[in-house]
Short mmCIF file of C-alpha atoms and ligand atoms in Angstrom, two decimals:
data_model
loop_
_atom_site.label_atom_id
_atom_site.label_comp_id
_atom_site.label_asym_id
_atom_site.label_seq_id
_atom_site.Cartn_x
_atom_site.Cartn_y
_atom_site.Cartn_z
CA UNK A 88 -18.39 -8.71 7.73
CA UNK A 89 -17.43 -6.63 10.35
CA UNK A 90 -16.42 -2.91 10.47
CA UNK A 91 -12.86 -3.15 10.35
CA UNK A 92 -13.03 -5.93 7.11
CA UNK A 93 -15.32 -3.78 5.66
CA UNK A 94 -12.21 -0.99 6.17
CA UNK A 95 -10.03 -3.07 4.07
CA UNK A 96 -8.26 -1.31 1.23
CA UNK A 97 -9.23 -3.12 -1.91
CA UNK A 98 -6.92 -2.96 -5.14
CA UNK A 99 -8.58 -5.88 -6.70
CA UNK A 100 -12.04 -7.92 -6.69
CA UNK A 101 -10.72 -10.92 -8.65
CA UNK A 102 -8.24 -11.78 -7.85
CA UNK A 103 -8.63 -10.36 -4.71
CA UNK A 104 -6.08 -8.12 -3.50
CA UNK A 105 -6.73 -6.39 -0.73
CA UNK A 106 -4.65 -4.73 2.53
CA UNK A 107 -6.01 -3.69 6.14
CA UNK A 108 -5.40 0.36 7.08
CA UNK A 109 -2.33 1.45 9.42
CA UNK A 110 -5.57 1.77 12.19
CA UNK A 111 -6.65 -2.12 12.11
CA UNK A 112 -2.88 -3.45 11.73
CA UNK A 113 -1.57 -1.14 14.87
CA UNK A 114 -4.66 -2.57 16.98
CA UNK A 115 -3.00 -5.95 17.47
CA UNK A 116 0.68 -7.40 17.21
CA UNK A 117 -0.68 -10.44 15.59
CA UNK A 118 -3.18 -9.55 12.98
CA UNK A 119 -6.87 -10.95 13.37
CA UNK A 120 -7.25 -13.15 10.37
CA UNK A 121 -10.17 -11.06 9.51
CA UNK A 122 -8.03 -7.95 8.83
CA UNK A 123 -4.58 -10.25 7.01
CA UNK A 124 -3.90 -8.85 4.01
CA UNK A 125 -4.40 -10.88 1.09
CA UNK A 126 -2.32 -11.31 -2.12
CA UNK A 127 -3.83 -13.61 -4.67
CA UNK A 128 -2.73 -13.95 -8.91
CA UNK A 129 -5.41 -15.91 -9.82
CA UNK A 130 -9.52 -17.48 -8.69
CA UNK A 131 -8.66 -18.86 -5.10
CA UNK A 132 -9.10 -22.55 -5.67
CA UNK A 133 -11.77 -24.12 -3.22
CA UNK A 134 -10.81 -27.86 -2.04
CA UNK A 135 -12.35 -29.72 0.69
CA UNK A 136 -10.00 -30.50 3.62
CA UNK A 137 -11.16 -34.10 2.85
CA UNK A 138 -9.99 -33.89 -0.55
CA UNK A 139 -7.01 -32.51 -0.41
CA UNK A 140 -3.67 -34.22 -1.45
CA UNK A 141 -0.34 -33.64 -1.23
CA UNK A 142 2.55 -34.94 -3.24
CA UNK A 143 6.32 -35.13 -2.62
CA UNK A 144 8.48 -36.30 -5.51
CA UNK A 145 11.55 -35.22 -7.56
CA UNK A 146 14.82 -35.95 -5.79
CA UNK A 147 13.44 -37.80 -3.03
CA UNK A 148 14.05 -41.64 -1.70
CA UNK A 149 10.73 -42.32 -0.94
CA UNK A 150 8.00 -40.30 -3.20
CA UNK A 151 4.61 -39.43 -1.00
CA UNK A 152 1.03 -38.77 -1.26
CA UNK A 153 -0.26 -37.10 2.06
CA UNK A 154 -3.68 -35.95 3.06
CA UNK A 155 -4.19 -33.77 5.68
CA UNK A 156 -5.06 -36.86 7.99
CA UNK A 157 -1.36 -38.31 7.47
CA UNK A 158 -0.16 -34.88 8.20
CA UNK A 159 -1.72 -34.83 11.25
CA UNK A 160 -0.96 -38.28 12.58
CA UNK A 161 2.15 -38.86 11.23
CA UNK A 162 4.52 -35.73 12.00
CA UNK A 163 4.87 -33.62 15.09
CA UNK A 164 2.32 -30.84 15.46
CA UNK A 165 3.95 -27.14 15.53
CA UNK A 166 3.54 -23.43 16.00
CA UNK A 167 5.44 -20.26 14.76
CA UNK A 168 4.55 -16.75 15.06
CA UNK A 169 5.18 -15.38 11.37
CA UNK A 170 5.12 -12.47 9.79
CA UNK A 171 4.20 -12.42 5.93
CA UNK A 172 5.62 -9.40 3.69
CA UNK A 173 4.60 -8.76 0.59
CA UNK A 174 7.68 -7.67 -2.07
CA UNK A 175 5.17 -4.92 -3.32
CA UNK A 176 4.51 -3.72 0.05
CA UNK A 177 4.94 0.08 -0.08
CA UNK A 178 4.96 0.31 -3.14
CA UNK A 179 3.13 3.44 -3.56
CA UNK A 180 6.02 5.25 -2.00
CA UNK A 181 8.07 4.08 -5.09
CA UNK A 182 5.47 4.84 -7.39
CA UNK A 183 4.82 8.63 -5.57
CA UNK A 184 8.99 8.67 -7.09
CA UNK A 185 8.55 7.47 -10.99
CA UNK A 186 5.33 6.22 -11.70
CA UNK A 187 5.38 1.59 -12.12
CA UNK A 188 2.20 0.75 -14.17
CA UNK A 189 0.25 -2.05 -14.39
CA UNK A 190 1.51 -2.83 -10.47
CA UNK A 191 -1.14 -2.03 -7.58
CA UNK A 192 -0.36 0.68 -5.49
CA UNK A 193 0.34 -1.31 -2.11
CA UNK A 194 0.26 0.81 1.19
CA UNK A 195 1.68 0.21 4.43
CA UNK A 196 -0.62 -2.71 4.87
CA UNK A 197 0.64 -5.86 2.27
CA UNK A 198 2.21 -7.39 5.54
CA UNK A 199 0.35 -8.41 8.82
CA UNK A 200 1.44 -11.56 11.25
CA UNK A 201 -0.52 -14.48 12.76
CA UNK A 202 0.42 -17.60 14.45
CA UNK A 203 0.58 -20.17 11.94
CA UNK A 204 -0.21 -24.28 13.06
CA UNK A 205 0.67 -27.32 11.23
CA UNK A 206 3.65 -29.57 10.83
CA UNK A 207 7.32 -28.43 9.81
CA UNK A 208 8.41 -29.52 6.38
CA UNK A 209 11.69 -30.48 7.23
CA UNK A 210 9.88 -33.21 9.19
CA UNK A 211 8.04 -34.14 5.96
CA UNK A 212 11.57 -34.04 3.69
CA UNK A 213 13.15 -36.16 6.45
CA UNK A 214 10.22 -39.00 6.04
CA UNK A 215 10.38 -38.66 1.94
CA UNK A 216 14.33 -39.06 2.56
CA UNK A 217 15.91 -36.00 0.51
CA UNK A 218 18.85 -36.91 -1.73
CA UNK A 219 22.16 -35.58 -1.72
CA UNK A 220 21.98 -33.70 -4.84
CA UNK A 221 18.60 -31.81 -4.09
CA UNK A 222 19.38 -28.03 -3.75
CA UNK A 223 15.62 -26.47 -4.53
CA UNK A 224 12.71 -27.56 -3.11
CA UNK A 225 9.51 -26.49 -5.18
CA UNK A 226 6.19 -25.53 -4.38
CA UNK A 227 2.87 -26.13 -6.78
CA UNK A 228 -0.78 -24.74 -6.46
CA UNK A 229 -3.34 -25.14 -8.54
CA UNK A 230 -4.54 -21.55 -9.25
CA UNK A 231 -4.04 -20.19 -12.59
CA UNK A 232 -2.28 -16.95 -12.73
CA UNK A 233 -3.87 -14.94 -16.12
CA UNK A 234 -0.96 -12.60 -15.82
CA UNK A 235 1.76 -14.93 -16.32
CA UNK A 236 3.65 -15.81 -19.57
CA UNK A 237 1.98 -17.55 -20.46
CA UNK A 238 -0.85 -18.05 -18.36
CA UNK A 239 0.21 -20.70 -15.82
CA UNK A 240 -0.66 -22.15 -12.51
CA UNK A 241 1.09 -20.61 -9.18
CA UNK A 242 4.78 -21.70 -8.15
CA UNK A 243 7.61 -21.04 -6.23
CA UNK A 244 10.60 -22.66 -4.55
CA UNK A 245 13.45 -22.00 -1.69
CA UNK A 246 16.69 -23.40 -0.78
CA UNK A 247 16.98 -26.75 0.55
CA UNK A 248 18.74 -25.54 3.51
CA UNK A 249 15.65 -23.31 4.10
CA UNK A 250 13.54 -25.90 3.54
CA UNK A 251 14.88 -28.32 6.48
CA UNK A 252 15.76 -25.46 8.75
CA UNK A 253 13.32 -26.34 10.79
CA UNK A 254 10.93 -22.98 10.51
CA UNK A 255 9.45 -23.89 7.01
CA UNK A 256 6.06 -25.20 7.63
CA UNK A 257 3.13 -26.68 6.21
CA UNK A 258 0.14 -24.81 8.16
CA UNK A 259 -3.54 -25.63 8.36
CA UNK A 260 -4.65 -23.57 11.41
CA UNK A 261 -4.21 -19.52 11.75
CA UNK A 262 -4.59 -17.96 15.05
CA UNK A 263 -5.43 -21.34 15.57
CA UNK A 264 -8.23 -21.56 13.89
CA UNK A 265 -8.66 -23.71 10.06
CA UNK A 266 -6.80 -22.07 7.84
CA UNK A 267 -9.27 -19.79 5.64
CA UNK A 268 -9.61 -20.55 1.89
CA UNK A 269 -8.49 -16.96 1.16
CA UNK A 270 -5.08 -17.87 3.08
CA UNK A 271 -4.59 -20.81 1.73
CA UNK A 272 -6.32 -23.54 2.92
CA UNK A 273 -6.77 -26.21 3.65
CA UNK A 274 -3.18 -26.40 3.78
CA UNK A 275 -0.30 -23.43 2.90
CA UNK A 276 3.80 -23.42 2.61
CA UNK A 277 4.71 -20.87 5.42
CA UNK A 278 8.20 -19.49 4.73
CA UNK A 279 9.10 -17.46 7.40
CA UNK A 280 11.53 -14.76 6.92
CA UNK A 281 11.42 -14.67 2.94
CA UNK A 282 9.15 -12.37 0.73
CA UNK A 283 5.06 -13.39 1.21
CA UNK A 284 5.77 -14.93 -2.45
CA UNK A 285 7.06 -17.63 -1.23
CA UNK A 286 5.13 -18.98 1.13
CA UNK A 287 2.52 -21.00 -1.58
CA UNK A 288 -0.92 -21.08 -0.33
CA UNK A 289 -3.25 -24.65 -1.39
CA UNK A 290 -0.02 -26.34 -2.07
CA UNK A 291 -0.72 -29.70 -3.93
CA UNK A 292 3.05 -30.49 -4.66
CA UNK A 293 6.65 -30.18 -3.20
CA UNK A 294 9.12 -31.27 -5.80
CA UNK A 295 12.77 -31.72 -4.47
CA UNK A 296 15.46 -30.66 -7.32
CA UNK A 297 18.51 -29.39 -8.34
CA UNK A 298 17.61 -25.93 -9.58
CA UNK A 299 15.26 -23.24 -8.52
CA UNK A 300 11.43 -23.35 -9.81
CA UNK A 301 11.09 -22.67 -13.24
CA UNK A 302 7.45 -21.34 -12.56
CA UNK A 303 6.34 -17.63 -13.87
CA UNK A 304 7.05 -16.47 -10.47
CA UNK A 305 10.47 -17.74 -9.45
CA UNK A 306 11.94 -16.83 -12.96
CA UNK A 307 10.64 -13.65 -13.97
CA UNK A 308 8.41 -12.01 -11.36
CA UNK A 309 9.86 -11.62 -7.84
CA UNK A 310 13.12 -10.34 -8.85
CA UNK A 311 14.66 -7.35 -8.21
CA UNK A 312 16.00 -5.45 -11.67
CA UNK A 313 17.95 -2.03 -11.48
CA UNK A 314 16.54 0.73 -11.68
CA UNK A 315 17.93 1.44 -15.09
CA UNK A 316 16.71 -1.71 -16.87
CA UNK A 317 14.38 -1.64 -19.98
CA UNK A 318 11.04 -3.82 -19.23
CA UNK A 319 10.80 -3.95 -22.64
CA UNK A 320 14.03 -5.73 -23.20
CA UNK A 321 14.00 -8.52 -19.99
CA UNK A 322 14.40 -11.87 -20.17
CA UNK A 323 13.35 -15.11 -17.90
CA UNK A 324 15.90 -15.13 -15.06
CA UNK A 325 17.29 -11.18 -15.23
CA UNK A 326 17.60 -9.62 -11.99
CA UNK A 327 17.74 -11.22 -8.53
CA UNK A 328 15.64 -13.25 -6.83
CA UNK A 329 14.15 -11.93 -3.27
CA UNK A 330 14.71 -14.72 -1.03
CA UNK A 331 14.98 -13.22 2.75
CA UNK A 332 12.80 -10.13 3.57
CA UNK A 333 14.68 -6.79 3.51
CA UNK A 334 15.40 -4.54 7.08
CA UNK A 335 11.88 -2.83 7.18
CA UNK A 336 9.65 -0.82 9.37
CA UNK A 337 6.85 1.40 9.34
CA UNK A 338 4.59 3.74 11.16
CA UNK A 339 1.17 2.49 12.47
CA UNK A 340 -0.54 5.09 14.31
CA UNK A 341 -0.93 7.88 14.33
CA UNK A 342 -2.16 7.95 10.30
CA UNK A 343 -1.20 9.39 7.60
CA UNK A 344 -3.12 13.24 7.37
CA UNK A 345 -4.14 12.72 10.62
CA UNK A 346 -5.57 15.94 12.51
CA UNK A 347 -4.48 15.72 16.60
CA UNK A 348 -4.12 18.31 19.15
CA UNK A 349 -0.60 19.36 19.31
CA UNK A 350 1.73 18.14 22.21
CA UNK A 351 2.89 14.32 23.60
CA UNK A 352 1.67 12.30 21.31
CA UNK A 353 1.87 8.27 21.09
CA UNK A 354 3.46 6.83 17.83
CA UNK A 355 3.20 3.33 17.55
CA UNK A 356 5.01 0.86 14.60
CA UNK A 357 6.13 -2.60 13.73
CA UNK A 358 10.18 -3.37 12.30
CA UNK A 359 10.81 -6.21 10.85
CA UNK A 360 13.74 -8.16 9.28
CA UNK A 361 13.76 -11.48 7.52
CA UNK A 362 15.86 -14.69 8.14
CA UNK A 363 18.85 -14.63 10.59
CA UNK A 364 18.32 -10.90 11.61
CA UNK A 365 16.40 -9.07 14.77
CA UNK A 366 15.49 -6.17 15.36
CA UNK A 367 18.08 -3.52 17.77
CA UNK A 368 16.96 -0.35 18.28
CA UNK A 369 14.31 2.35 15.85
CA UNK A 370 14.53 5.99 16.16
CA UNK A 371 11.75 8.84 15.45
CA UNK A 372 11.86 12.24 14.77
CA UNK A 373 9.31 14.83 13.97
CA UNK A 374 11.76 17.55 12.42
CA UNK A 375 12.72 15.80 9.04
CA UNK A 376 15.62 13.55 10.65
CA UNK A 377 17.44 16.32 12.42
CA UNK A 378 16.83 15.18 16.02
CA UNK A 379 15.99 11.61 16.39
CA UNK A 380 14.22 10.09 20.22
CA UNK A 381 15.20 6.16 20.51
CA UNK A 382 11.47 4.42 20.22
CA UNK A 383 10.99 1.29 23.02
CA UNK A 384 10.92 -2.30 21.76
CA UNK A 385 7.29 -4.03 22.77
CA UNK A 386 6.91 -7.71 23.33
CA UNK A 387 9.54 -9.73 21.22
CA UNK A 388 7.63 -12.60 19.80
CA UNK A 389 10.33 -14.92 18.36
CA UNK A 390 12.87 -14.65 15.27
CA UNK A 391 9.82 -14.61 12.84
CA UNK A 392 7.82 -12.40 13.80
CA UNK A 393 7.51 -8.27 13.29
CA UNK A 394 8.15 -6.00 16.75
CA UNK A 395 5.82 -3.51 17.90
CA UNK A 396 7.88 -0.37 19.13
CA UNK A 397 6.50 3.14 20.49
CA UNK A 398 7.42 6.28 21.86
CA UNK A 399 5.77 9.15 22.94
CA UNK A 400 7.12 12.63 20.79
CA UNK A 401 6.45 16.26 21.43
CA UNK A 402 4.45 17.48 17.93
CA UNK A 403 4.71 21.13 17.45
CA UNK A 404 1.22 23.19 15.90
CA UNK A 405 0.95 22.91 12.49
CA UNK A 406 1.70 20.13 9.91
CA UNK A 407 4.18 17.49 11.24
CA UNK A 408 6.22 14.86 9.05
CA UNK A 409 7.18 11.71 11.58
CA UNK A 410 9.53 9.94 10.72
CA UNK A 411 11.12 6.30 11.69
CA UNK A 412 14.13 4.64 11.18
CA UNK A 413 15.13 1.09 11.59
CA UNK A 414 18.68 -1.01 12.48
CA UNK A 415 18.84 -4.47 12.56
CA UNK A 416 20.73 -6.72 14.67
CA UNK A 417 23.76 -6.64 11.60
CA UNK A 418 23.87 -2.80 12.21
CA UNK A 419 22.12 -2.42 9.16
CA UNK A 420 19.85 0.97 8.89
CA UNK A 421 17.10 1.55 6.70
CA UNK A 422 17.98 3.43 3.26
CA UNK A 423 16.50 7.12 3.83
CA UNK A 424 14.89 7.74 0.81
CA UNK A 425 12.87 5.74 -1.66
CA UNK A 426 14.49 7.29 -4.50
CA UNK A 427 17.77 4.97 -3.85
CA UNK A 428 15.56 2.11 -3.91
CA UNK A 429 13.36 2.32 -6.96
CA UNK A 430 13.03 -0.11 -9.09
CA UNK A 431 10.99 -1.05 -12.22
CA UNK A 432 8.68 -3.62 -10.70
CA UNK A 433 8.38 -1.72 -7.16
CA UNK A 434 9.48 -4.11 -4.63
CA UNK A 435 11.36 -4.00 -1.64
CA UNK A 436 10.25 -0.30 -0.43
CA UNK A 437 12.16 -0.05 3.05
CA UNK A 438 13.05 3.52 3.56
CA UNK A 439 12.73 5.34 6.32
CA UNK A 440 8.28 5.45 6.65
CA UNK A 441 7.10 8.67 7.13
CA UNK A 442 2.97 10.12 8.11
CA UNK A 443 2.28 13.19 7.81
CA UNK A 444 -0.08 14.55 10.59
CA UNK A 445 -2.16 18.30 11.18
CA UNK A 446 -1.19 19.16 14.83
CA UNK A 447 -3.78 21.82 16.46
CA UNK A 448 -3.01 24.42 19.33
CA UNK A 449 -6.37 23.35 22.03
CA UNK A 450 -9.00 26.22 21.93
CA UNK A 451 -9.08 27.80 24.81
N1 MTE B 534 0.11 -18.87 -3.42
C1 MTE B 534 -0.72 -19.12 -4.45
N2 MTE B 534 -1.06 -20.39 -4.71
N3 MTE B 534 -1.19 -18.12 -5.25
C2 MTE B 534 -0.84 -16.80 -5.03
O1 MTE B 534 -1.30 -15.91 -5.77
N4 MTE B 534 0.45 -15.24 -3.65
C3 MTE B 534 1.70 -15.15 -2.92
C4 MTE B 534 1.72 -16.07 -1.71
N5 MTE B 534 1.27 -17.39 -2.07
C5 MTE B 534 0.03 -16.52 -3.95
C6 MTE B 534 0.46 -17.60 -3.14
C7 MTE B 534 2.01 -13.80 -2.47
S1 MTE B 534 2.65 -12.77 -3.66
C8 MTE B 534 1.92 -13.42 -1.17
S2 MTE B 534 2.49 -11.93 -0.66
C9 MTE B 534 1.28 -14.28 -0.16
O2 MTE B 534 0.85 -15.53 -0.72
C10 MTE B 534 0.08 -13.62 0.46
O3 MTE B 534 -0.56 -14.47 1.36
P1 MTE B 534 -1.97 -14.02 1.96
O4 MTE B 534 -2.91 -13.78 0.83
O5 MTE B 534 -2.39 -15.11 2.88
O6 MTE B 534 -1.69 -12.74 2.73
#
């Protein structure tokens, strides 16, 4: 293990849950596998590449078992840059609000990027021959999830027209190396630009139907229910699913209660927005929003993928809130304050990120 893994905030042992620090996610724009955050509802399941199998069924002309061999020979071999977001990421900024139990606390780190290898599934729908009435395409893994009711095995599905859009892929290199057991492999769904939820890691089946998943985690978890609604009182299918990750951003470096000598000072942060939207300009300001300085855009690596952005502020002696502030490419801006985004389950946290920082006057 090496320093920075060992660094790795851990909510859970089993099933391991577990997100890198702002310090190891701002050292690289796509995340060293060793540092990915990882989001798991039940004992990873271990299966030999060798073994592995994959079905396709359901609404399909032509039903198909794959292994990863026929993956490999028979479809066209792809790349995407990616970033994964997890629907609880920030959540402790909801919970430091009104308190959501029996939810971990996520930080800024339950979302990291890599560059993802393997075959696009619209390639593999195309050979299975979708039918015309198909609108869902499901996901299956084999790893039981204890916390579901009841107790049930790991699902989820998207839209057909997400499905053959082309950037939906089954992936069995990362940073192109084999995927790692703890992300999925041999073989993981990688649904770029929708919540992490989504994208179903040691995927054994893809079903094509005509209605969304009726797994644990399509129907009740991974939905979105006002902020007013009763837990106690919820049924299956209440409140709306996340589909495409919300406008989001957040700051990197410096860290939170950081202690720096006062003056020009580097901040450095990702944005991100899911599906059809980029990324247009973010703003920072180290006097509560009243002055903002327009942060520069790093390296754009595709539609999928987080940006870096930095700028260098002025921070006055004493303690400093920075803050940031994200638009998209619809002209959407980040909501300013996590109260108007609570909810009961704590998802979606994308107001404006703040650190707070201890800026020192040099000794002469
Ligand atoms: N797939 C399976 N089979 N089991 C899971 O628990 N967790 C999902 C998704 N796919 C999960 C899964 C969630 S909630 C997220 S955010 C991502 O995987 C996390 O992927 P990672 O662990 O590679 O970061």
């Amino acid at each position: 293990m090496t320093t920075t893994e060992r660094a790795m905030v851990v909510h859970q042992q089993e099933p391991y849950n577990a997100e890198p620090p702002r310090s190891a996610l701002a050292e690289s724009v796509v995340t060293p596998v060793g540092v990915f955050y990882g989001r798991n509802h039940g004992t990873m399941p271990r299966i030999e590449p060798q073994d592995w199998r994959l079905q396709v069924d359901g609404m399909v002309d032509r039903p198909l078992e794959l292994s990863l061999a026929d993956l490999k020979d028979r479809f066209a071999h792809r790349e995407v840059v990616a970033t994964l977001q997890c629907a609880g990421n920030r959540r402790a900024g909801l919970m430091a609000v009104r308190d959501i139990p029996g939810q971990h606390p996520w930080g800024p780190g339950a979302t990291s990027t890599a560059r993802w290898g393997g075959v696009s599934l619209a390639d593999v729908l195309a050979a299975a021959g979708l039918q015309p009435g198909a609108t869902d395409i499901a996901f299956a893994a084999p790893d039981v999830a204890p916390e579901a009711s009841p107790p049930q095995t790991y699902g989820a599905s998207i839209s057909v027209a997400k499905a053959t859009a082309g950037e939906t892929m089954l992936v069995w290199e990362m940073n192109g190396e084999p995927l790692p057991v703890a992300h999925g492999g041999p073989v993981r769904v990688v649904v770029p630009g929708h919540i992490g939820a989504r994208s179903v890691k040691w995927v054994e089946r893809i079903t094509a139907q005509g209605r969304p998943s009726d797994n644990f985690f399509q129907t009740s978890a991974y939905r979105l229910l006002p902020a007013d609604t009763d837990l106690s009182r919820t049924r299956v299918g209440d409140g709306f699913p996340l589909t495409a990750v919300a406008l989001n951003s957040d700051i990197l470096r410096p860290d939170d209660h950081a202690v720096l000598p006062s003056g020009p000072t580097r901040v450095l942060g990702y944005a991100y927005a899911g599906d059809d939207r980029g990324i247009s300009r973010v703003d920072v300001s180290v006097d509560g929003g009243r002055s903002w300085q327009q942060a520069e855009l790093e390296a754009d690596l595709g539609p999928w993928a987080w940006r870096f952005w930095h700028a260098t502020v002025g921070l006055p002696a004493g303690e400093v809130t920075i803050t940031a502030r994200a638009w998209d490419t619809t002209a959407a801006l980040q909501p300013e304050h996590p109260e108007s985004v609570w909810n009961p389950k704590g998802y979606i946290n994308n107001a404006w990120p703040t650190v707070t920082v201890t800026a020192c006057d040099a000794v002469a």
